[in-house]
Short mmCIF file of C-alpha atoms in Angstrom, two decimals:
data_model
loop_
_atom_site.label_atom_id
_atom_site.label_comp_id
_atom_site.label_asym_id
_atom_site.label_seq_id
_atom_site.Cartn_x
_atom_site.Cartn_y
_atom_site.Cartn_z
CA MET V 1 4.72 -69.86 -25.51
CA ALA V 2 0.80 -69.29 -25.73
CA PHE V 3 -1.39 -71.38 -23.61
CA THR V 4 -4.65 -72.89 -24.70
CA ASP V 5 -7.64 -72.97 -22.49
CA ALA V 6 -7.75 -76.79 -22.51
CA THR V 7 -4.22 -76.69 -21.43
CA ARG V 8 -4.85 -74.06 -18.45
CA ARG V 9 -7.97 -76.12 -17.33
CA GLY V 10 -5.71 -79.54 -17.40
CA LEU V 11 -3.16 -77.98 -15.25
CA LEU V 12 -5.63 -76.39 -12.90
CA ARG V 13 -6.95 -80.02 -12.36
CA ALA V 14 -3.30 -81.53 -11.93
CA GLY V 15 -2.14 -78.59 -9.63
CA ALA V 16 -5.26 -78.80 -7.50
CA SER V 17 -3.83 -82.18 -6.09
CA LEU V 18 -0.15 -80.75 -5.60
CA PRO V 19 1.01 -81.97 -2.16
CA LEU V 20 1.79 -79.37 0.71
CA SER V 21 5.55 -78.88 1.09
CA ALA V 22 6.90 -80.20 4.46
CA ALA V 23 7.00 -77.03 5.99
CA LEU V 24 3.53 -75.95 5.26
CA ILE V 25 2.27 -79.49 6.62
CA ARG V 26 4.20 -78.89 9.86
CA GLU V 27 2.99 -75.39 10.31
CA SER V 28 -0.57 -76.27 9.36
CA ARG V 29 -0.43 -78.88 12.36
CA ALA V 30 1.57 -76.69 14.79
CA GLN V 31 -0.32 -73.18 14.21
CA ALA V 32 -3.71 -74.13 12.96
CA GLY V 33 -4.85 -70.87 11.40
CA GLY V 34 -1.87 -68.95 12.54
CA THR V 35 -0.01 -69.49 9.27
CA LEU V 36 -0.48 -67.00 6.39
CA THR V 37 0.97 -68.23 2.80
CA VAL V 38 1.30 -66.05 0.09
CA ALA V 39 2.03 -67.41 -3.55
CA LEU V 40 4.21 -65.37 -5.86
CA PRO V 41 5.79 -65.75 -9.33
CA THR V 42 9.14 -65.31 -10.37
CA THR V 43 12.72 -66.05 -8.23
CA PRO V 44 13.87 -64.00 -5.38
CA THR V 45 17.49 -62.88 -5.26
CA SER V 46 18.15 -60.82 -2.28
CA CYS V 47 16.51 -59.91 1.26
CA ASP V 48 18.57 -56.78 1.03
CA PRO V 49 16.50 -53.60 0.60
CA VAL V 50 19.06 -51.45 -1.11
CA ASN V 51 19.86 -54.47 -3.65
CA PRO V 52 16.08 -55.74 -3.80
CA PRO V 53 14.44 -58.43 -5.45
CA ASP V 54 11.71 -57.86 -8.22
CA HIS V 55 8.49 -56.07 -7.08
CA ASP V 56 6.58 -58.70 -5.74
CA TRP V 57 9.27 -60.28 -3.58
CA MET V 58 9.57 -56.78 -1.98
CA ILE V 59 7.06 -58.27 0.65
CA VAL V 60 10.10 -59.98 2.04
CA THR V 61 12.24 -56.81 2.66
CA GLN V 62 9.27 -54.69 3.60
CA ASN V 63 8.51 -57.24 6.44
CA ILE V 64 12.13 -57.12 7.63
CA PHE V 65 13.32 -53.47 7.05
CA GLU V 66 11.11 -50.14 7.61
CA ASN V 67 11.63 -46.71 6.69
CA LEU V 68 11.14 -43.12 8.04
CA VAL V 69 7.97 -43.04 5.55
CA GLU V 70 5.94 -45.26 3.67
CA TYR V 71 2.91 -45.50 1.25
CA ASP V 72 -0.13 -46.64 2.52
CA ILE V 73 -2.14 -49.19 0.36
CA ASP V 74 -4.07 -45.98 -1.45
CA GLY V 75 -0.62 -44.47 -2.45
CA VAL V 76 -0.70 -41.90 0.20
CA LEU V 77 2.48 -40.96 1.88
CA ARG V 78 2.62 -41.33 5.68
CA PRO V 79 5.33 -41.46 8.43
CA GLN V 80 6.59 -44.73 9.58
CA LEU V 81 9.47 -44.80 11.84
CA ALA V 82 9.37 -41.09 11.82
CA LYS V 83 6.48 -39.60 14.16
CA ALA V 84 5.38 -37.45 11.17
CA LEU V 85 6.32 -36.45 7.57
CA PRO V 86 9.58 -34.32 7.54
CA THR V 87 9.59 -30.16 7.99
CA VAL V 88 11.40 -29.12 4.80
CA SER V 89 13.49 -26.04 4.61
CA GLU V 90 12.65 -23.20 2.20
CA ASP V 91 15.39 -24.08 -0.22
CA GLY V 92 14.33 -27.55 -0.54
CA LEU V 93 17.56 -28.99 0.88
CA THR V 94 16.95 -30.16 4.58
CA TYR V 95 14.40 -32.47 5.69
CA ALA V 96 13.95 -32.62 9.56
CA PHE V 97 12.68 -35.93 10.90
CA GLU V 98 11.75 -36.97 14.82
CA LEU V 99 11.68 -40.97 15.53
CA HIS V 100 9.20 -42.69 17.33
CA GLU V 101 10.59 -43.76 20.87
CA GLY V 102 10.54 -47.42 22.08
CA ILE V 103 11.15 -49.04 18.59
CA LYS V 104 13.61 -51.93 18.72
CA PHE V 105 15.55 -53.91 15.93
CA HIS V 106 14.99 -57.67 16.01
CA ASN V 107 18.27 -58.19 18.13
CA GLY V 108 16.65 -56.11 20.77
CA GLN V 109 18.85 -52.75 20.22
CA PRO V 110 16.87 -49.59 20.50
CA LEU V 111 16.32 -47.47 17.27
CA THR V 112 18.26 -44.19 17.22
CA SER V 113 18.95 -41.40 15.04
CA GLU V 114 22.66 -42.74 14.81
CA ASP V 115 20.99 -45.95 12.94
CA VAL V 116 19.33 -43.78 10.28
CA LYS V 117 22.54 -41.72 9.73
CA TYR V 118 24.54 -45.12 9.31
CA SER V 119 22.05 -46.64 7.25
CA PHE V 120 21.74 -43.52 4.84
CA GLU V 121 25.63 -42.76 4.57
CA TRP V 122 26.25 -46.76 4.08
CA MET V 123 24.04 -46.91 1.24
CA LEU V 124 25.41 -43.46 -0.45
CA ASP V 125 29.00 -44.68 -0.37
CA PRO V 126 29.95 -45.78 -3.84
CA ALA V 127 32.24 -48.00 -2.26
CA ASN V 128 29.35 -50.44 -1.09
CA LYS V 129 27.59 -50.76 -4.64
CA ALA V 130 24.42 -50.49 -3.53
CA ALA V 131 22.19 -51.25 -6.47
CA ARG V 132 19.68 -48.19 -5.78
CA GLY V 133 22.42 -46.01 -4.51
CA PRO V 134 22.36 -43.88 -7.53
CA THR V 135 18.79 -43.47 -7.35
CA PHE V 136 19.57 -41.28 -4.25
CA ASN V 137 22.65 -39.45 -5.37
CA ARG V 138 21.36 -36.32 -4.74
CA LEU V 139 21.39 -36.77 -1.22
CA SER V 140 24.51 -35.59 0.80
CA HIS V 141 24.56 -36.64 4.49
CA VAL V 142 22.77 -37.00 7.66
CA GLU V 143 22.94 -34.73 10.82
CA VAL V 144 21.88 -36.12 14.10
CA ASP V 145 20.49 -33.48 16.60
CA SER V 146 19.45 -36.07 19.40
CA PRO V 147 18.61 -39.91 19.64
CA THR V 148 15.20 -39.32 18.02
CA LYS V 149 15.88 -36.15 15.88
CA LEU V 150 17.79 -35.95 12.55
CA ARG V 151 18.20 -33.96 9.36
CA VAL V 152 18.68 -35.41 5.95
CA ILE V 153 20.84 -33.02 3.84
CA LEU V 154 20.54 -33.01 -0.15
CA LYS V 155 23.03 -31.55 -2.51
CA GLU V 156 20.26 -30.22 -4.55
CA PRO V 157 16.47 -30.01 -4.47
CA PHE V 158 15.08 -33.58 -5.03
CA SER V 159 11.17 -33.77 -4.17
CA PRO V 160 11.02 -37.43 -5.09
CA TRP V 161 13.29 -38.98 -2.91
CA LEU V 162 10.96 -39.67 -0.13
CA THR V 163 8.76 -41.52 -2.21
CA MET V 164 11.54 -43.62 -3.47
CA LEU V 165 12.68 -44.29 0.10
CA THR V 166 9.57 -46.29 0.69
CA LYS V 167 10.66 -48.99 -1.87
CA PHE V 168 14.46 -48.91 -2.15
CA MET V 169 15.88 -48.33 1.56
CA GLY V 170 15.63 -49.65 4.97
CA ILE V 171 17.07 -48.87 8.22
CA TRP V 172 19.59 -51.42 9.97
CA PRO V 173 21.58 -50.97 13.16
CA LYS V 174 24.80 -48.83 13.20
CA GLY V 175 27.89 -50.98 12.56
CA SER V 176 25.87 -54.25 11.25
CA ARG V 177 27.16 -54.10 7.91
CA GLU V 178 30.66 -54.42 9.01
CA GLN V 179 29.68 -56.86 11.68
CA TYR V 180 27.64 -59.40 9.46
CA GLY V 181 28.91 -58.98 5.95
CA PRO V 182 26.86 -58.92 2.59
CA ASP V 183 25.69 -62.32 2.71
CA HIS V 184 23.86 -61.80 5.90
CA PHE V 185 21.69 -59.32 4.63
CA ARG V 186 21.13 -60.93 1.27
CA ARG V 187 20.39 -64.39 2.56
CA HIS V 188 19.57 -64.67 6.51
CA PRO V 189 18.75 -61.01 7.65
CA THR V 190 18.40 -62.25 11.15
CA GLY V 191 18.32 -59.30 13.97
CA VAL V 192 18.84 -56.31 11.67
CA GLY V 193 15.23 -54.91 10.92
CA THR V 194 12.53 -53.52 12.85
CA GLY V 195 9.66 -54.93 10.71
CA PRO V 196 6.78 -57.15 11.72
CA GLY V 197 8.54 -60.26 10.50
CA LEU V 198 11.46 -62.08 12.08
CA PHE V 199 13.44 -63.85 9.19
CA GLU V 200 13.26 -67.45 9.64
CA GLU V 201 14.20 -69.60 6.47
CA TRP V 202 15.02 -69.51 2.95
CA LYS V 203 14.66 -72.72 1.09
CA PRO V 204 15.76 -71.91 -2.51
CA ASN V 205 13.14 -72.51 -5.23
CA ASP V 206 10.52 -73.36 -2.61
CA TYR V 207 9.84 -70.46 0.24
CA ILE V 208 11.01 -67.78 2.60
CA SER V 209 9.69 -67.96 6.12
CA PHE V 210 9.13 -65.49 9.04
CA ARG V 211 7.77 -65.74 12.49
CA ARG V 212 5.70 -62.89 13.90
CA ASN V 213 7.69 -60.33 15.92
CA PRO V 214 6.45 -60.30 19.33
CA ASN V 215 7.81 -57.20 19.90
CA TYR V 216 6.67 -55.27 17.09
CA TRP V 217 6.23 -51.50 17.88
CA GLN V 218 2.82 -51.39 16.40
CA PRO V 219 0.41 -52.95 19.05
CA GLY V 220 -1.52 -55.90 17.67
CA LYS V 221 0.44 -56.53 14.59
CA PRO V 222 1.14 -58.58 12.90
CA ALA V 223 -2.08 -60.75 13.55
CA TRP V 224 -0.45 -63.83 11.81
CA GLU V 225 1.77 -66.17 13.61
CA ARG V 226 3.84 -67.42 10.81
CA LEU V 227 4.35 -66.00 7.16
CA ILE V 228 5.27 -68.40 4.58
CA ILE V 229 6.17 -66.61 0.90
CA LYS V 230 6.06 -69.28 -1.46
CA GLN V 231 7.68 -69.23 -5.15
CA VAL V 232 5.08 -70.75 -7.55
CA PRO V 233 6.02 -69.55 -10.99
CA GLU V 234 3.34 -70.98 -13.17
CA ASP V 235 0.11 -69.14 -13.42
CA THR V 236 -1.95 -72.37 -13.22
CA SER V 237 0.17 -73.56 -10.32
CA ARG V 238 -0.59 -70.54 -8.17
CA VAL V 239 -4.13 -70.65 -8.95
CA ALA V 240 -4.26 -74.50 -7.97
CA TYR V 241 -2.68 -73.77 -4.76
CA LEU V 242 -5.23 -71.21 -4.03
CA LEU V 243 -8.16 -73.49 -4.90
CA SER V 244 -6.70 -76.20 -2.92
CA SER V 245 -6.08 -74.03 0.30
CA GLN V 246 -2.21 -74.37 0.07
CA ALA V 247 -2.07 -70.63 -0.54
CA ASP V 248 -4.26 -67.95 1.17
CA ILE V 249 -3.36 -65.03 -1.22
CA ILE V 250 -1.62 -65.26 -4.74
CA SER V 251 -0.31 -62.41 -6.92
CA VAL V 252 -0.62 -62.22 -10.55
CA PRO V 253 -3.54 -63.82 -11.28
CA PRO V 254 -3.86 -64.41 -14.92
CA PRO V 255 -6.02 -62.12 -16.64
CA ARG V 256 -8.17 -64.18 -18.68
CA ASP V 257 -9.31 -66.24 -15.58
CA TYR V 258 -9.39 -63.39 -13.11
CA ALA V 259 -13.07 -62.21 -13.23
CA ARG V 260 -14.32 -65.98 -13.19
CA LEU V 261 -12.00 -66.82 -10.14
CA LYS V 262 -12.82 -63.66 -7.80
CA THR V 263 -16.56 -64.76 -7.91
CA ARG V 264 -15.69 -68.41 -7.33
CA ARG V 265 -17.27 -69.53 -3.83
CA GLY V 266 -14.54 -69.20 -0.93
CA ILE V 267 -12.55 -66.95 -3.26
CA GLN V 268 -12.36 -63.10 -3.17
CA GLY V 269 -10.30 -60.87 -5.67
CA ASN V 270 -9.88 -57.26 -6.59
CA ALA V 271 -7.84 -55.14 -8.76
CA ARG V 272 -6.56 -51.30 -8.69
CA ALA V 273 -4.90 -49.00 -10.92
CA THR V 274 -1.44 -48.12 -10.10
CA LEU V 275 0.39 -44.82 -10.77
CA GLY V 276 3.65 -46.75 -11.37
CA GLY V 277 3.06 -50.01 -13.17
CA TRP V 278 4.90 -49.22 -16.73
CA SER V 279 3.56 -51.77 -19.29
CA PHE V 280 6.13 -51.03 -21.96
CA ILE V 281 8.88 -51.85 -24.24
CA ALA V 282 12.56 -51.11 -23.54
CA LEU V 283 14.47 -50.20 -26.27
CA ASN V 284 18.29 -50.07 -26.63
CA ASN V 285 19.02 -46.84 -28.69
CA ALA V 286 22.56 -47.57 -28.98
CA ARG V 287 21.79 -50.74 -30.88
CA PRO V 288 20.53 -51.09 -34.50
CA PRO V 289 17.88 -50.63 -35.45
CA PHE V 290 16.69 -48.59 -32.41
CA ASP V 291 19.65 -46.26 -33.02
CA ASP V 292 17.56 -44.40 -35.57
CA VAL V 293 14.58 -42.27 -33.99
CA ASN V 294 12.49 -42.59 -37.17
CA PHE V 295 12.71 -46.20 -36.75
CA ARG V 296 11.68 -46.00 -33.29
CA ARG V 297 8.91 -43.74 -34.55
CA ALA V 298 7.79 -46.33 -37.00
CA ILE V 299 7.59 -48.84 -34.36
CA ALA V 300 5.50 -46.82 -31.93
CA HIS V 301 2.77 -46.11 -34.47
CA ALA V 302 2.51 -49.77 -35.48
CA ILE V 303 1.62 -51.06 -32.34
CA ASP V 304 -2.12 -51.52 -31.62
CA ARG V 305 -2.11 -50.77 -27.70
CA LYS V 306 -5.85 -50.88 -27.27
CA THR V 307 -6.02 -54.55 -28.63
CA ILE V 308 -3.07 -55.71 -26.82
CA ASN V 309 -4.77 -54.39 -23.64
CA GLU V 310 -8.21 -55.34 -24.21
CA ARG V 311 -7.65 -58.72 -25.56
CA ILE V 312 -4.48 -59.88 -24.12
CA TYR V 313 -4.27 -58.34 -20.97
CA HIS V 314 -8.04 -58.43 -20.61
CA GLY V 315 -8.83 -54.84 -19.34
CA MET V 316 -5.72 -54.97 -16.72
CA VAL V 317 -3.90 -52.39 -18.47
CA GLU V 318 -4.99 -48.76 -19.06
CA THR V 319 -3.77 -47.75 -22.51
CA THR V 320 -1.46 -44.89 -23.00
CA ALA V 321 1.38 -43.97 -25.18
CA VAL V 322 3.21 -41.70 -22.97
CA PRO V 323 4.76 -42.39 -19.23
CA ALA V 324 1.66 -41.40 -17.38
CA PRO V 325 -1.65 -43.02 -16.36
CA ARG V 326 -4.73 -41.52 -18.33
CA SER V 327 -6.36 -41.20 -14.80
CA SER V 328 -3.06 -39.46 -13.56
CA TRP V 329 -3.16 -35.80 -12.65
CA TRP V 330 0.12 -35.60 -14.87
CA PHE V 331 -0.94 -37.17 -18.43
CA ASN V 332 -0.46 -35.20 -21.32
CA PRO V 333 -3.29 -36.13 -23.70
CA ALA V 334 -1.64 -33.97 -26.47
CA ALA V 335 1.60 -35.86 -26.12
CA ASP V 336 -0.28 -39.39 -26.19
CA ALA V 337 -2.20 -38.38 -29.44
CA VAL V 338 1.36 -38.00 -31.22
CA LEU V 339 1.76 -41.88 -31.16
CA ASP V 340 -1.51 -42.84 -32.41
CA TYR V 341 -1.91 -46.27 -33.97
CA ASN V 342 -1.31 -45.70 -37.54
CA LEU V 343 0.17 -48.27 -40.08
CA ASP V 344 0.68 -45.36 -42.68
CA LYS V 345 2.54 -43.19 -40.29
CA ALA V 346 4.47 -46.21 -39.23
CA ARG V 347 5.58 -47.03 -42.99
CA ASP V 348 6.50 -43.20 -43.78
CA TYR V 349 8.67 -43.19 -40.75
CA LEU V 350 10.29 -46.14 -41.73
CA LYS V 351 11.20 -44.89 -45.15
CA LYS V 352 12.77 -41.84 -43.48
CA SER V 353 14.86 -44.19 -41.21
CA LYS V 354 18.24 -45.80 -41.96
CA TYR V 355 16.25 -48.99 -42.32
CA PRO V 356 13.69 -48.22 -45.12
CA ASN V 357 13.46 -51.89 -46.19
CA GLY V 358 12.60 -52.73 -42.48
CA ALA V 359 15.08 -54.62 -40.06
CA SER V 360 15.53 -57.57 -37.65
CA PHE V 361 15.84 -57.54 -33.85
CA GLU V 362 15.61 -59.49 -30.68
CA LEU V 363 12.56 -58.91 -28.34
CA ALA V 364 13.20 -60.48 -24.86
CA CYS V 365 10.18 -61.41 -22.69
CA ALA V 366 10.04 -62.99 -19.17
CA SER V 367 9.39 -66.84 -19.55
CA VAL V 368 7.43 -66.78 -16.16
CA PRO V 369 4.88 -63.94 -15.50
CA TYR V 370 6.11 -61.05 -13.75
CA LEU V 371 3.16 -58.77 -12.57
CA LEU V 372 1.42 -59.74 -16.04
CA ASP V 373 2.27 -62.39 -18.45
CA SER V 374 3.98 -60.93 -21.45
CA ARG V 375 4.22 -63.68 -23.64
CA ASP V 376 1.04 -63.50 -25.56
CA ALA V 377 1.70 -59.64 -26.09
CA ALA V 378 5.14 -60.56 -27.44
CA ILE V 379 3.61 -62.91 -29.83
CA PHE V 380 1.09 -60.01 -31.07
CA LEU V 381 3.95 -57.64 -31.34
CA GLN V 382 5.65 -59.95 -33.69
CA SER V 383 2.49 -60.08 -35.87
CA GLU V 384 2.09 -56.37 -35.92
CA LEU V 385 5.40 -55.39 -36.95
CA ALA V 386 5.74 -57.86 -39.59
CA LYS V 387 2.90 -55.48 -41.21
CA ILE V 388 5.65 -53.13 -41.94
CA GLY V 389 8.48 -55.17 -42.75
CA VAL V 390 9.91 -55.58 -39.41
CA GLU V 391 10.98 -59.02 -38.03
CA VAL V 392 10.71 -59.66 -34.39
CA LYS V 393 12.58 -62.71 -32.93
CA ILE V 394 11.31 -63.45 -29.38
CA ARG V 395 13.66 -64.65 -26.60
CA LEU V 396 12.38 -66.18 -23.72
CA ALA V 397 14.18 -66.24 -20.14
CA GLU V 398 13.14 -65.93 -16.55
CA GLN V 399 12.98 -62.46 -15.13
CA SER V 400 16.05 -63.00 -12.81
CA VAL V 401 18.25 -63.58 -15.90
CA LEU V 402 16.78 -60.74 -18.02
CA SER V 403 16.63 -57.90 -15.51
CA PRO V 404 20.78 -57.88 -14.96
CA MET V 405 21.00 -58.12 -18.79
CA LEU V 406 18.74 -55.14 -19.24
CA SER V 407 20.73 -53.14 -16.78
CA ARG V 408 23.79 -54.12 -18.57
CA GLY V 409 22.49 -53.01 -21.91
CA GLU V 410 22.83 -56.36 -23.49
CA LEU V 411 19.30 -56.61 -24.73
CA ASP V 412 17.86 -55.21 -28.12
CA ALA V 413 14.46 -54.84 -26.56
CA LEU V 414 12.29 -56.00 -23.88
CA VAL V 415 8.45 -56.13 -23.66
CA ALA V 416 8.10 -55.92 -19.61
CA ASN V 417 5.72 -54.98 -16.97
CA PHE V 418 7.73 -53.11 -14.01
CA MET V 419 6.59 -51.20 -10.91
CA SER V 420 7.81 -48.15 -9.71
CA PRO V 421 6.95 -46.12 -6.53
CA GLY V 422 4.31 -44.06 -8.31
CA ASP V 423 6.28 -41.11 -8.59
CA PRO V 424 5.93 -39.35 -12.11
CA THR V 425 9.60 -38.96 -12.58
CA TYR V 426 11.25 -42.04 -11.09
CA MET V 427 11.21 -44.41 -14.02
CA ILE V 428 12.15 -41.80 -16.37
CA MET V 429 14.93 -40.86 -14.23
CA VAL V 430 16.38 -44.51 -13.68
CA TYR V 431 15.92 -45.60 -17.40
CA LEU V 432 16.25 -42.47 -19.48
CA THR V 433 19.06 -40.31 -17.78
CA ALA V 434 22.76 -40.79 -17.17
CA GLY V 435 24.36 -42.25 -14.18
CA GLN V 436 21.65 -44.30 -12.85
CA PHE V 437 21.51 -48.08 -12.36
CA MET V 438 19.36 -48.63 -15.52
CA SER V 439 20.73 -46.16 -17.81
CA LYS V 440 22.42 -48.78 -19.93
CA SER V 441 19.34 -50.17 -20.51
CA SER V 442 18.25 -47.30 -23.02
CA SER V 443 21.77 -45.65 -23.57
CA PHE V 444 19.46 -42.61 -24.18
CA THR V 445 20.16 -39.03 -22.98
CA ASP V 446 18.78 -35.81 -23.56
CA ALA V 447 19.92 -32.50 -22.32
CA ARG V 448 16.12 -31.04 -22.35
CA LEU V 449 15.05 -33.96 -20.45
CA ASP V 450 17.59 -33.34 -17.82
CA GLU V 451 16.57 -29.76 -17.44
CA LEU V 452 12.80 -30.54 -17.10
CA MET V 453 13.66 -33.20 -14.35
CA LYS V 454 15.74 -30.61 -12.51
CA LEU V 455 12.65 -28.16 -12.89
CA ALA V 456 10.39 -30.75 -11.55
CA PHE V 457 12.52 -31.66 -8.67
CA ARG V 458 12.47 -28.26 -7.33
CA GLU V 459 8.49 -28.63 -6.77
CA ASN V 460 6.65 -30.31 -3.99
CA GLU V 461 3.02 -29.30 -5.50
CA GLN V 462 1.13 -30.85 -8.49
CA GLU V 463 0.23 -27.63 -10.23
CA PRO V 464 3.72 -26.23 -10.55
CA MET V 465 5.34 -29.48 -11.46
CA LYS V 466 2.59 -30.35 -14.16
CA PRO V 467 3.84 -28.37 -17.05
CA HIS V 468 7.48 -29.67 -16.80
CA LEU V 469 5.75 -33.46 -16.75
CA HIS V 470 3.77 -32.35 -19.57
CA GLU V 471 6.94 -31.04 -21.76
CA MET V 472 8.73 -34.48 -21.00
CA GLN V 473 5.86 -36.54 -22.15
CA MET V 474 5.74 -34.56 -25.42
CA LEU V 475 9.56 -34.84 -25.81
CA LEU V 476 9.62 -38.72 -25.06
CA ALA V 477 6.75 -38.88 -27.67
CA GLU V 478 8.72 -37.32 -30.42
CA LYS V 479 11.80 -39.23 -29.67
CA SER V 480 10.54 -42.52 -28.58
CA PRO V 481 13.40 -44.12 -26.67
CA PHE V 482 11.05 -46.43 -25.19
CA ILE V 483 7.49 -47.52 -26.42
CA TRP V 484 4.79 -47.33 -23.66
CA LEU V 485 1.67 -49.74 -23.87
CA GLY V 486 -0.23 -48.66 -20.77
CA PHE V 487 0.06 -48.76 -17.02
CA PHE V 488 -1.03 -52.03 -15.51
CA SER V 489 -3.59 -52.75 -12.57
CA ALA V 490 -2.32 -54.44 -9.22
CA ALA V 491 -4.54 -57.42 -8.63
CA ASN V 492 -4.79 -60.30 -6.09
CA LEU V 493 -7.04 -63.09 -5.27
CA TRP V 494 -7.37 -64.38 -1.76
CA ARG V 495 -9.49 -66.68 0.35
CA ASP V 496 -12.44 -65.87 2.51
CA ARG V 497 -10.26 -66.84 5.60
CA VAL V 498 -8.16 -63.90 5.06
CA LYS V 499 -9.38 -60.83 6.78
CA ASN V 500 -8.21 -57.13 6.23
CA PHE V 501 -6.29 -57.70 3.12
CA LYS V 502 -6.45 -55.07 0.37
CA VAL V 503 -4.79 -54.56 -3.20
CA SER V 504 -2.14 -52.17 -2.69
CA THR V 505 -2.07 -49.70 -5.48
CA GLY V 506 1.88 -48.81 -5.28
CA GLN V 507 3.76 -51.27 -3.34
CA THR V 508 3.90 -55.11 -2.93
CA VAL V 509 1.33 -57.47 -1.06
CA MET V 510 1.09 -55.81 2.14
CA VAL V 511 0.07 -58.29 5.02
CA ARG V 512 1.02 -56.33 8.05
CA ASP V 513 -2.88 -55.85 9.04
CA VAL V 514 -3.94 -59.24 7.74
CA SER V 515 -5.52 -61.47 10.09
CA LEU V 516 -6.77 -65.11 9.44
CA GLY V 517 -10.47 -66.17 10.39
#
C-alpha cells in the first residue's frame, strides 16, 4: 500500500519508455503541435453533467456542456451563456437572465431560453433520476420571457445554487433527452452541447477525445485542434507520460515529487489553495462504533492532522479540524480549537462512549489516487488510532467503486479527498442533511444544522452569512459526524509547450484557453 522511493524511481524509468497509444501516434502525425493531451487518474463513468464523473473527469462534461454562469480559475463567479450575472428579486426567489445571441449547439441548432427551461426542468423532475437533482430541489421552474430572456423561480431562498450550477449542470437542446436516450448523454454525447469540444471517441480504460468546435461562440477558442484526456491511474506512470512528452498536462502529481518535478527542465508546475477541497474521513453515524458521539469525538482528538498534512501530503493540505479552510472568510478558529490533537482527551471520550475498551472498524481508501493519494494517510491513521485501542482495518478499492458504496451508506468510514464548487454550505448540505444524494453516507441529521442552513441560504453577502457558518462549524465540531483533516490544494504539472494554462482553484483542469507552442 505504501511505495518506497526506490520503487517510484524504478517505475519512472520504466514508464518513460511507455509506447504511445495508436490514437496519439496517429494524431501526432496528422496534427503536429495541434493535439493537447491531459493525463488524469481514476476512471470516467459518464459524460452526462447531471450524473457526472469524479472531479478530475469533469473536464469532459465541461468541454461539451456549458452553463448560464461559470467560475473562472480564481473562483470568481462570472456569466457564461448568460450575458451577465442574474438580477435577483428582493425576496430572493426570482433570478432573471439574458442569454448571448448567436450561440449554437454542436448540431447547429440555436440556443434559446426554451432549451434552458427544458434542461432545468428535466433535471428537476424526480422521474429522470438525475444524481444531482436533489442538490437543486429548492428550485421550482423556469419562465420564458423571450428567446433570450428567462427567469428561474425558486421555492425558497437558496443563494448557493448558482455556484453549484457551475459544476453539476449543463444546457442541452429541447427534446434531446427523449430523442437520444440516456446512453447517448452518458457514452457518446454528440450534437447536444455548446462547449469548445466536439465529442469524438471514448475508448474504455484508455482515453476520451475531442475535436475543436469550429463554430464555438467565443472567438479564437479553443486554440487546440484535438484534445485527448488519457486515463493513467498510477502516479509514476502519469509522471512518466509527462517526462516523455506523451502528456502535456497531468493532474494529481505525487506530493513527495511535486517540488522537484516543477523545477525540472521543460516542465512547469503550480499549486493553489482551494475553497472546496475537503480532505476528510467520512463516518457512517448509523453504524457501530460511529453511532456514539463520544466515540467520534475520541477519534477526532486522536488524529495528528499536522503530521499527516506536512509529512504525508507534503504541505499540499491546509490543516483544519472544521469544514472551512483557515484562509477562508468563514473559518471559525474557536470551533477548530475544540478538536485539538490530544490523546488524553481522546481516551477520556472513549471511556464515556459505548465502546470504552476500544472498537474495530473498516477504513476504506481509494487504491488509485483521487486528487491526492490517501493510502499512506490511511496507514498513518491506523497507527494513530491503535494508540487508544481502536483497530482499523484498511480496505482498498477504486474510487469508481467506493463512491457509489459511500452514497448507499455501505461503508463504515472512508478517508478521502473530494472537491466541491467552493461554496461554504455545499458539502455540508449534501453529506450531512436529509434528502441529498450523499445523505446515506453519514446517516446524520440535526434540526439546528438544518435551521442554520436555511438562514445562510437567505444571505447573498459574506458578513450576514458568517455567524450562521460559524455556528455550523461549532455544532459539527461538537458532534463530529465527519472528521476533517484539512483543505487540499489543486496542483498540476505541464510541459513548456503548453501556453496560457493556469491551475484552477475550484474546478477541474480548464483547457479552453490553452494553446500549444
